[in-house]
JSON list of C-alpha atoms in Angstrom, two decimals:
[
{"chain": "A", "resi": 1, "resn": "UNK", "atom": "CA", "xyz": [25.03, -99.64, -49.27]},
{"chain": "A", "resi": 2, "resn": "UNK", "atom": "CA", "xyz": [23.21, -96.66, -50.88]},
{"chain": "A", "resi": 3, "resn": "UNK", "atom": "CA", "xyz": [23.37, -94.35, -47.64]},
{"chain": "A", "resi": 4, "resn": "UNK", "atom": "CA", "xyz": [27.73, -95.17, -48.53]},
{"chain": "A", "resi": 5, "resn": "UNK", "atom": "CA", "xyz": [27.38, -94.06, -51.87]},
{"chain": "A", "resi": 6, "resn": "UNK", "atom": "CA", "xyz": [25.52, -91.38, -51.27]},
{"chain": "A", "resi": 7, "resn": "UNK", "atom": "CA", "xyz": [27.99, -89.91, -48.38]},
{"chain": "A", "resi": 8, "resn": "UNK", "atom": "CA", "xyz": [30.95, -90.88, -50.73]},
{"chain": "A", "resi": 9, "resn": "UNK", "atom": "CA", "xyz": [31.53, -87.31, -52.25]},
{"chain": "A", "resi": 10, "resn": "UNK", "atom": "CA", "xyz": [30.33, -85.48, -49.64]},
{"chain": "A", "resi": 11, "resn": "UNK", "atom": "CA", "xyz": [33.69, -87.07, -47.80]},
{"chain": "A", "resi": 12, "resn": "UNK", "atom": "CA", "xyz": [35.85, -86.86, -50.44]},
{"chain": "A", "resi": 13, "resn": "UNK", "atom": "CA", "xyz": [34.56, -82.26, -50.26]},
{"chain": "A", "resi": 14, "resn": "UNK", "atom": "CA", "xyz": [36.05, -82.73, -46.87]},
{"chain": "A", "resi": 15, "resn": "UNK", "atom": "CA", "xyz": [39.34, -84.45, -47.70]},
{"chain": "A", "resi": 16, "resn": "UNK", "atom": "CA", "xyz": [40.07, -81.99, -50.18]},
{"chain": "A", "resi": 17, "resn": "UNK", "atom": "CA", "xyz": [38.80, -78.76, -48.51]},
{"chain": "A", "resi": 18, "resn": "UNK", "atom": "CA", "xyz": [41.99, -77.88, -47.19]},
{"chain": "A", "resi": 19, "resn": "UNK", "atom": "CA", "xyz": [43.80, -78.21, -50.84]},
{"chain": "A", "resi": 20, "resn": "UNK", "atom": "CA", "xyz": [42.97, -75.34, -52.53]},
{"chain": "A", "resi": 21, "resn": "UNK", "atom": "CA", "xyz": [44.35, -72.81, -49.62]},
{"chain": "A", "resi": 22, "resn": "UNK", "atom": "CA", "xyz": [47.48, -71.01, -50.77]},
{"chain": "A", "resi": 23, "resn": "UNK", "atom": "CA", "xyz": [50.45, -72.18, -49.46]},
{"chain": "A", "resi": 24, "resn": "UNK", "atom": "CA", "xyz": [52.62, -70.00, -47.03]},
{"chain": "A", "resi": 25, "resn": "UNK", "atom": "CA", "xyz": [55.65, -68.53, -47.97]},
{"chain": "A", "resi": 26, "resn": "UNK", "atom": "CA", "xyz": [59.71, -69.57, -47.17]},
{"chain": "A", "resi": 27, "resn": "UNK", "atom": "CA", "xyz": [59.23, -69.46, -43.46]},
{"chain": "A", "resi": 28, "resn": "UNK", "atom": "CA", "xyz": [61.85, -66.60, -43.05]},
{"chain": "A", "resi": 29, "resn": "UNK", "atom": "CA", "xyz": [60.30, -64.13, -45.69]},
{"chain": "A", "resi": 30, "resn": "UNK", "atom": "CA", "xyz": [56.72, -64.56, -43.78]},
{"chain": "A", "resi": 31, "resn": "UNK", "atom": "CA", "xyz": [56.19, -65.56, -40.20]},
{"chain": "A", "resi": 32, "resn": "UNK", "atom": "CA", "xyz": [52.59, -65.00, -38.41]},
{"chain": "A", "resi": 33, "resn": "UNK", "atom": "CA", "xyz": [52.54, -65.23, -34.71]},
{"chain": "A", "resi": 34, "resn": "UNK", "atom": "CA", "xyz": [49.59, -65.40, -32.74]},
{"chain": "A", "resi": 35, "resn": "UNK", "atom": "CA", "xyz": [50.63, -66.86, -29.24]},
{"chain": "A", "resi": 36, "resn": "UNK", "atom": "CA", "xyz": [51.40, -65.25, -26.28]},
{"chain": "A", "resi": 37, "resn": "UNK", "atom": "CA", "xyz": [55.17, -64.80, -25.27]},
{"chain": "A", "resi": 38, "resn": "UNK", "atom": "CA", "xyz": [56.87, -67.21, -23.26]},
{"chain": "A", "resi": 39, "resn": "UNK", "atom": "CA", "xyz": [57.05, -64.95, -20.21]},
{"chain": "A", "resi": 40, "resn": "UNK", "atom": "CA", "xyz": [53.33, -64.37, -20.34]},
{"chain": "A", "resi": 41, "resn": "UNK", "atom": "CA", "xyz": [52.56, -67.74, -20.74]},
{"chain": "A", "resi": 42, "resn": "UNK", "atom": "CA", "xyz": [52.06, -68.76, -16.97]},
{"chain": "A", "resi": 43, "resn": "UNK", "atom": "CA", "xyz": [49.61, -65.30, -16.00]},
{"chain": "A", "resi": 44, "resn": "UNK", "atom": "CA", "xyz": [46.29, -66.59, -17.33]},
{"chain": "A", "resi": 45, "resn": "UNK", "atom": "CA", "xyz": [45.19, -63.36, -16.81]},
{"chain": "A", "resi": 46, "resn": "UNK", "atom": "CA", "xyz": [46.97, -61.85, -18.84]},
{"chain": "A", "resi": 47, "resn": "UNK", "atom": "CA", "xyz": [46.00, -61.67, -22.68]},
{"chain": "A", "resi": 48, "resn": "UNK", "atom": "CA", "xyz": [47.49, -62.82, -25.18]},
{"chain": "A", "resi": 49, "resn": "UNK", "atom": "CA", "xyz": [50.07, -60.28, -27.25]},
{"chain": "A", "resi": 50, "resn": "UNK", "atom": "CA", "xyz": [48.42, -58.90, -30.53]},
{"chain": "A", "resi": 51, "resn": "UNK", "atom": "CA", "xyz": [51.39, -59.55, -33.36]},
{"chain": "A", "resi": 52, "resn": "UNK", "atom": "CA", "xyz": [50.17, -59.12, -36.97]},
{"chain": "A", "resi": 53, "resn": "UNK", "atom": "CA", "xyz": [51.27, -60.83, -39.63]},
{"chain": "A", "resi": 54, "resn": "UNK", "atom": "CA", "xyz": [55.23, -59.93, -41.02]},
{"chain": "A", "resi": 55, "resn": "UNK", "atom": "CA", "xyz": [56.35, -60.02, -44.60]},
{"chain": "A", "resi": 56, "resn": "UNK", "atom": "CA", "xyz": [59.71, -59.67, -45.42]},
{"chain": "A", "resi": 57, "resn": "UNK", "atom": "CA", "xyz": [59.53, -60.65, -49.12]},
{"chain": "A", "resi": 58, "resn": "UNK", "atom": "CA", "xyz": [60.01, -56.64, -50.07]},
{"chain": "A", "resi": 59, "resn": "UNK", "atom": "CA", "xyz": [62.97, -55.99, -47.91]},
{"chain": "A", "resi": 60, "resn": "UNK", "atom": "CA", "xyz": [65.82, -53.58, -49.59]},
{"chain": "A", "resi": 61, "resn": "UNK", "atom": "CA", "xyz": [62.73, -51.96, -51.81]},
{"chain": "A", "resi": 62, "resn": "UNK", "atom": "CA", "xyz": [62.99, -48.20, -51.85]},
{"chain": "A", "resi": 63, "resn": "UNK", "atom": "CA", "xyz": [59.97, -46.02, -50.24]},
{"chain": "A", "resi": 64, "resn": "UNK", "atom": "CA", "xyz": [57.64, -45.25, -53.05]},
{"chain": "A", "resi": 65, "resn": "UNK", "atom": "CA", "xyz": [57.64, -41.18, -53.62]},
{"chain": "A", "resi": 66, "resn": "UNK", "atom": "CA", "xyz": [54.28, -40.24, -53.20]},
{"chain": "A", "resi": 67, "resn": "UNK", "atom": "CA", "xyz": [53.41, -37.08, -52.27]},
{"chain": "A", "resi": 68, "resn": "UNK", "atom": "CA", "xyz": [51.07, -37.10, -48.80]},
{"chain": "A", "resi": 69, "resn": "UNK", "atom": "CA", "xyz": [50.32, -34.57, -46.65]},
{"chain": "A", "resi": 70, "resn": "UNK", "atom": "CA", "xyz": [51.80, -33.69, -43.36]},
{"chain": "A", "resi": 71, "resn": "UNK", "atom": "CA", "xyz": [50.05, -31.82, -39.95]},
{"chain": "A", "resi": 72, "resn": "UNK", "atom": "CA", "xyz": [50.53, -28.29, -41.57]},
{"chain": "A", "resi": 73, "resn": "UNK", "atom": "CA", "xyz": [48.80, -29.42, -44.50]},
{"chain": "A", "resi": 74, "resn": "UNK", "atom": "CA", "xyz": [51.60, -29.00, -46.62]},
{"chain": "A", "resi": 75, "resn": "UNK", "atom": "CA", "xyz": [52.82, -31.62, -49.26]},
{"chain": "A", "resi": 76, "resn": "UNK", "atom": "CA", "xyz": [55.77, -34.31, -47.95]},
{"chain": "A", "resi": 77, "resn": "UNK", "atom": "CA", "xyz": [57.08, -37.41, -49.23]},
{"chain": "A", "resi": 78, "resn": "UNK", "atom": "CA", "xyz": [58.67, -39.77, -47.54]},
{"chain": "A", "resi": 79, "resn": "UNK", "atom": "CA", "xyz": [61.88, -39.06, -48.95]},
{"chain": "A", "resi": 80, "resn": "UNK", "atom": "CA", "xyz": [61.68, -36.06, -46.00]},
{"chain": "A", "resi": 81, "resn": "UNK", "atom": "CA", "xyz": [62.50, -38.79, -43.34]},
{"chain": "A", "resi": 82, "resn": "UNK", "atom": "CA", "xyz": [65.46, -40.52, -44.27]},
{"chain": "A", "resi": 83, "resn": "UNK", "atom": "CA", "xyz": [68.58, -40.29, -41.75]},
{"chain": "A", "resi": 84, "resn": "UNK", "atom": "CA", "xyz": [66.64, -42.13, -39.44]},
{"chain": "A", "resi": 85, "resn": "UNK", "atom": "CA", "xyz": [64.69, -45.30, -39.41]},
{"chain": "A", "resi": 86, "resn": "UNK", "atom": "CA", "xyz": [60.76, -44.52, -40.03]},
{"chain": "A", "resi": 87, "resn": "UNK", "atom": "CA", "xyz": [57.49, -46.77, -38.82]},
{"chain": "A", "resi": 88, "resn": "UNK", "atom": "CA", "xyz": [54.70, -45.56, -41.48]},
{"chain": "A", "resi": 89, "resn": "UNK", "atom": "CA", "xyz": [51.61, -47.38, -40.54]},
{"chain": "A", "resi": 90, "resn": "UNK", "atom": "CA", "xyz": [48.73, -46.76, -42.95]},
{"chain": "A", "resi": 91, "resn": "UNK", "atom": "CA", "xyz": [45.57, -46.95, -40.83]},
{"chain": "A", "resi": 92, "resn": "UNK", "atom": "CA", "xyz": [42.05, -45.38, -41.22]},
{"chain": "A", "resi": 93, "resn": "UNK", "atom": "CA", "xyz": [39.22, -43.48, -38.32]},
{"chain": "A", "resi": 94, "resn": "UNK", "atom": "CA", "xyz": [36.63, -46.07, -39.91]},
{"chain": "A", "resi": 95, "resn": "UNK", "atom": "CA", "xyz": [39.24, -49.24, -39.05]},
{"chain": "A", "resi": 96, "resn": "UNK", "atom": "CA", "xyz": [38.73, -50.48, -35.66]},
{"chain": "A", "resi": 97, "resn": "UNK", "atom": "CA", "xyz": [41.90, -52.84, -35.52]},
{"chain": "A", "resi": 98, "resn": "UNK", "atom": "CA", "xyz": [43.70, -49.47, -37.02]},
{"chain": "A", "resi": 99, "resn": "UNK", "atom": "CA", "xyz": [41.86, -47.31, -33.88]},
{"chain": "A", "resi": 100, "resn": "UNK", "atom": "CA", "xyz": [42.83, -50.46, -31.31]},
{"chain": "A", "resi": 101, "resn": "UNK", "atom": "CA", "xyz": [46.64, -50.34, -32.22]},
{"chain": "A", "resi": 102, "resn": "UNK", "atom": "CA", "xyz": [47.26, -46.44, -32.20]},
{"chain": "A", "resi": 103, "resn": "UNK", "atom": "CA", "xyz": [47.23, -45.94, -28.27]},
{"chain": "A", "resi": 104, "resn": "UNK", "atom": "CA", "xyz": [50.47, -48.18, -28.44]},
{"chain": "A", "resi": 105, "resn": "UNK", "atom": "CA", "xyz": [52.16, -46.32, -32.11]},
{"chain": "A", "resi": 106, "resn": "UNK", "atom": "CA", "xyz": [51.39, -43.65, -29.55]},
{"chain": "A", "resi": 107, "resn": "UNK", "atom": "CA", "xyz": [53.40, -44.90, -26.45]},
{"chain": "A", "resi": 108, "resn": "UNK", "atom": "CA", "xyz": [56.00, -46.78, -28.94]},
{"chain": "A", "resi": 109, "resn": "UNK", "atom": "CA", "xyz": [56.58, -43.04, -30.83]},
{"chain": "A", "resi": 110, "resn": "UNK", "atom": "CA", "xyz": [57.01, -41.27, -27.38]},
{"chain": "A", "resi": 111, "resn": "UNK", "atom": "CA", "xyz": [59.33, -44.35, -25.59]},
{"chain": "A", "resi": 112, "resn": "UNK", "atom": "CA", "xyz": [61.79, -44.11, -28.95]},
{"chain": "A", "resi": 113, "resn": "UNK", "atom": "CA", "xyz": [61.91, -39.91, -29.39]},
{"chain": "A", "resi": 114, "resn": "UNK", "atom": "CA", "xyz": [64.30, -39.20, -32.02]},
{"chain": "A", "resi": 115, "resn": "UNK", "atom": "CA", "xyz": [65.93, -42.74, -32.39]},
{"chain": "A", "resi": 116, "resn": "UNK", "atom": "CA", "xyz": [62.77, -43.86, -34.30]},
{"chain": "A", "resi": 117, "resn": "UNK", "atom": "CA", "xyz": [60.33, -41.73, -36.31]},
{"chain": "A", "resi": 118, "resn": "UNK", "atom": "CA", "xyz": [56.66, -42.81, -36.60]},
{"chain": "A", "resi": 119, "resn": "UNK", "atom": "CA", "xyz": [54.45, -41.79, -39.11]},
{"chain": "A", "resi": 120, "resn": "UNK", "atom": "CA", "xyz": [51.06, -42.41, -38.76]},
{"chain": "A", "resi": 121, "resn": "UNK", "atom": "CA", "xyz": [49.06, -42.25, -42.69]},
{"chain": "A", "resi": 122, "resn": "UNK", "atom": "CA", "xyz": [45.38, -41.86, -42.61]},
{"chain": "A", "resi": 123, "resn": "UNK", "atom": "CA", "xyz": [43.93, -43.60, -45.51]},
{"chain": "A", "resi": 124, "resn": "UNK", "atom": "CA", "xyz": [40.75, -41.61, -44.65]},
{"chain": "A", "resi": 125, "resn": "UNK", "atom": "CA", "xyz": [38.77, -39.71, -48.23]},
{"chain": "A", "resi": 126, "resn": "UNK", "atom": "CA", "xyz": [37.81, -37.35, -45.90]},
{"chain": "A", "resi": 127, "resn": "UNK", "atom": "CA", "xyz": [41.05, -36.31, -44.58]},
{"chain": "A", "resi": 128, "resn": "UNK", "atom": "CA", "xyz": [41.59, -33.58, -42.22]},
{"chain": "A", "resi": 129, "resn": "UNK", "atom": "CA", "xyz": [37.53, -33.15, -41.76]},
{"chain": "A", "resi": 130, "resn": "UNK", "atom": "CA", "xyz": [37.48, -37.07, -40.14]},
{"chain": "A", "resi": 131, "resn": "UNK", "atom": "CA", "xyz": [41.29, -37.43, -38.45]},
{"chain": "A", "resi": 132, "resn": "UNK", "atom": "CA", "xyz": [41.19, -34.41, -36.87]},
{"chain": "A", "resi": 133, "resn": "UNK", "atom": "CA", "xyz": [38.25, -34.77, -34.60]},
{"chain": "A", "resi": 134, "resn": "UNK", "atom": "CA", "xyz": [39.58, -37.79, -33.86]},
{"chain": "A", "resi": 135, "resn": "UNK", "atom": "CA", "xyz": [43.08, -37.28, -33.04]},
{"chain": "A", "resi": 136, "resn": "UNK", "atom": "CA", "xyz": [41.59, -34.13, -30.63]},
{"chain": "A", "resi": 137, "resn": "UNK", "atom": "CA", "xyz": [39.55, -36.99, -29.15]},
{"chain": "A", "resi": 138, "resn": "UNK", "atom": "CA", "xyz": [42.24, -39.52, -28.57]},
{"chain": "A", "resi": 139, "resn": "UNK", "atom": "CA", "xyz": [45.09, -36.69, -27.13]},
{"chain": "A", "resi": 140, "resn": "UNK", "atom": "CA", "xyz": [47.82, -38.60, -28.45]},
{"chain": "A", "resi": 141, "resn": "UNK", "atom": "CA", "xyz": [51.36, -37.20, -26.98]},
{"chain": "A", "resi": 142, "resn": "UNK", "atom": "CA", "xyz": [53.51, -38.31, -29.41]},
{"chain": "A", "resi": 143, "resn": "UNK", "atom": "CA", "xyz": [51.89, -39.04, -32.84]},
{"chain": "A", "resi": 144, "resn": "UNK", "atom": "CA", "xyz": [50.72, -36.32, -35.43]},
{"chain": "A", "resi": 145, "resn": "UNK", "atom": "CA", "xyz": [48.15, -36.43, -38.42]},
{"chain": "A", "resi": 146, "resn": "UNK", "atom": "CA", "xyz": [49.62, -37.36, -41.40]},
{"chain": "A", "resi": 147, "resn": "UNK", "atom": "CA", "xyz": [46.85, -37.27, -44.56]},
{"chain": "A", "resi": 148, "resn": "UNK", "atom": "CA", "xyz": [46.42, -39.34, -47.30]},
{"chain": "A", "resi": 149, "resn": "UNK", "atom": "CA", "xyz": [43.08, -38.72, -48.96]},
{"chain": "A", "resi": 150, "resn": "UNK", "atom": "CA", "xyz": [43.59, -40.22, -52.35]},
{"chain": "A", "resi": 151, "resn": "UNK", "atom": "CA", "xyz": [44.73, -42.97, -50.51]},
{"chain": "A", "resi": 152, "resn": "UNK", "atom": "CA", "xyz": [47.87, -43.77, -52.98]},
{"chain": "A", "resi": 153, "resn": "UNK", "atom": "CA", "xyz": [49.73, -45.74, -50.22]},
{"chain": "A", "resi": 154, "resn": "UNK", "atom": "CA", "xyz": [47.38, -48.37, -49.53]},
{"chain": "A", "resi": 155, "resn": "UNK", "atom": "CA", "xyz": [46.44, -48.72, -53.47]},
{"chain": "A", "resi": 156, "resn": "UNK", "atom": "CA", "xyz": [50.04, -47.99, -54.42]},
{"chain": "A", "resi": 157, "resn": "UNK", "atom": "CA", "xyz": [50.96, -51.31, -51.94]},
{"chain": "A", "resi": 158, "resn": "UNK", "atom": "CA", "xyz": [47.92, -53.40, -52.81]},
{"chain": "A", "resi": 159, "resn": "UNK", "atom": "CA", "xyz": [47.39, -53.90, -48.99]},
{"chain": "A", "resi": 160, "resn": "UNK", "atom": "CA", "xyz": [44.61, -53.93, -46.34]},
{"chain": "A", "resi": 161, "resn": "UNK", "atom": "CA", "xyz": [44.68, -51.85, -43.15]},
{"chain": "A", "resi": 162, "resn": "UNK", "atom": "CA", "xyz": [46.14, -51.72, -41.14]},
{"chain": "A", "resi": 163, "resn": "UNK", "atom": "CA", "xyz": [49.77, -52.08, -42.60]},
{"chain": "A", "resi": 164, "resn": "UNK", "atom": "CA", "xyz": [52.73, -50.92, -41.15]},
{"chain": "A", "resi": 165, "resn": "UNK", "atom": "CA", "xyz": [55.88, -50.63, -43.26]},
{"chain": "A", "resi": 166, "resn": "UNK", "atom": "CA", "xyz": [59.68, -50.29, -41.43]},
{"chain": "A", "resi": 167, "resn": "UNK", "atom": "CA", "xyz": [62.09, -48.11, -43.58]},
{"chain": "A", "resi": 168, "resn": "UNK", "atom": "CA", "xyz": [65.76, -48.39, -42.42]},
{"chain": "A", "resi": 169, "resn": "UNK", "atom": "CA", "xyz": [67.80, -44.54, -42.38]},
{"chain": "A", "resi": 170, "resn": "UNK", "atom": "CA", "xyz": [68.38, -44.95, -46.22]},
{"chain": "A", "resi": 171, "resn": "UNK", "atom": "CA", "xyz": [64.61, -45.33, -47.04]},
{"chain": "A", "resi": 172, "resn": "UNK", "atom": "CA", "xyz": [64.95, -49.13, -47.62]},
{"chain": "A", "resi": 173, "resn": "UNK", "atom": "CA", "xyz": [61.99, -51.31, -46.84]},
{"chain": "A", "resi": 174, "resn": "UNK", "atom": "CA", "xyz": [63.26, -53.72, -43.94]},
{"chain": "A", "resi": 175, "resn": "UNK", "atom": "CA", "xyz": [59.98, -55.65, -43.43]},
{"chain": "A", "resi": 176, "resn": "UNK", "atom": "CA", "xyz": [55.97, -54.39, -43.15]},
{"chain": "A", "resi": 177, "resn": "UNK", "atom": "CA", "xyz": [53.18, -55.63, -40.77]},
{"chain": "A", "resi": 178, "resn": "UNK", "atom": "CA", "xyz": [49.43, -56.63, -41.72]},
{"chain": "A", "resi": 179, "resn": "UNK", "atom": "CA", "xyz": [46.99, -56.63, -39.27]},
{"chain": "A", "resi": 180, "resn": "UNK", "atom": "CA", "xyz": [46.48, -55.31, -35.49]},
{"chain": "A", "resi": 181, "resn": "UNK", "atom": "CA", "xyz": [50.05, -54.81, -33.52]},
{"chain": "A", "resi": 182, "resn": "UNK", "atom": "CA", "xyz": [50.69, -54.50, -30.18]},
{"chain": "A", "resi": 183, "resn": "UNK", "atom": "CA", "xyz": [53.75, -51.84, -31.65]},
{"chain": "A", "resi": 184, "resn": "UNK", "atom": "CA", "xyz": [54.56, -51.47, -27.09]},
{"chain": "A", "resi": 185, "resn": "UNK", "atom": "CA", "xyz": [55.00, -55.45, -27.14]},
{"chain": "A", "resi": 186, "resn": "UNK", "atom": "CA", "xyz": [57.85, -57.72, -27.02]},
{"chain": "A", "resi": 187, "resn": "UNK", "atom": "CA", "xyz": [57.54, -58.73, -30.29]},
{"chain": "A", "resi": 188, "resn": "UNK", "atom": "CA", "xyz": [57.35, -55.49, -31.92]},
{"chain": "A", "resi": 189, "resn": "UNK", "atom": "CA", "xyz": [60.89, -54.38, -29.82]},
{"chain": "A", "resi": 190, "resn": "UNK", "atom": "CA", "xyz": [62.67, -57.43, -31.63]},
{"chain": "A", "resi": 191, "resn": "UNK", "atom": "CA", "xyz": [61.21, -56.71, -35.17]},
{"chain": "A", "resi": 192, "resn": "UNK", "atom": "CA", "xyz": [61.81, -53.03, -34.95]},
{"chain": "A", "resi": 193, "resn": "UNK", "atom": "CA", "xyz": [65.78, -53.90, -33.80]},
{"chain": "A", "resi": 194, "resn": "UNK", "atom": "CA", "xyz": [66.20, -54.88, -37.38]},
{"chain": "A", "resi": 195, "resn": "UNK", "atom": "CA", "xyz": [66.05, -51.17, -38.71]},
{"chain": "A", "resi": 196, "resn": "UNK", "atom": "CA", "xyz": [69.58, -51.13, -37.80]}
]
């Protein structure tokens, strides 16, 4: 009867473990996805489609007007990109889900051209002295390094990286990403169809 007692709260720990975890958002504001797509569902060999985690809970926001720099050096704010629907994705050289995704920003910025501009923000302090080595490492064909060294985006947002943030023509926040993306993937083509 003791050993009972004694086990008695240590159960009741694990019945309630699960109750202080924040509850999701409305479904339609906030979806995570983590399975693969139907169609690669049979090929075991295959893996699985990365697909971060979507929020659409700021949608219709305007871009914030911080001032960043662009591949010259010069200063640019997003404000410079509206007309056309813009992908910023906030990422960092130190990040390695940031370094996994960028092969496919890079093959998603070259498929799209001028339909689709993407912006890719280092959030590194170091700027120009770390993302250049790297982006003469990685010879990427479509992507150029955009700088952020006093990192206002990703404190100005309050988010983790990576983050990736769609802006329709008018500069209007239509939905933004957390976590690794596939940005090549099925699942990325349907989000990004929303910029209008």
């Amino acid at each position: 009867m003791r050993s009972t007692i004694a086990l008695l709260p240590a159960l009741l720990a694990l019945g309630c473990a699960g109750c202080d975890r924040p509850k999701q958002a409305d479904g339609q504001a906030t979806e995570t996805m983590t399975a693969q797509s139907d169609a690669d569902a049979g090929n075991a060999s295959d893996a699985p489609e990365r697909i971060g985690t979507i929020d659409r809970t700021h949608r219709g926001e305007a871009a914030p007007d911080h001032a960043f720099l662009d591949p010259a050096g010069k200063p640019v704010t997003l404000a410079a990109f509206r007309g056309k629907p813009l992908l910023l994705n906030l990422w960092a050289t130190w990040c390695a889900p940031c370094v996994r995704e960028m092969p496919t920003l890079d093959r998603l910025a070259a498929r799209q051209g001028d339909a689709l501009q993407v912006v890719v923000l280092s959030q590194d302090l170091e700027g120009a002295a770390k993302v250049g080595p790297f982006f003469d490492k990685a010879k990427f064909t479509a992507l150029k390094p955009y700088l952020d060294p006093e990192v206002r985006f990703s404190t100005g947002y309050g988010v983790n990286l990576p983050t990736t943030i769609l802006y329709d023509a008018a500069g209007k926040e239509v939905w933004r990403v957390s976590g690794d993306m596939e940005w090549d993937g099925e699942t990325a083509r349907a989000w990004l169809a929303e910029a209008g």
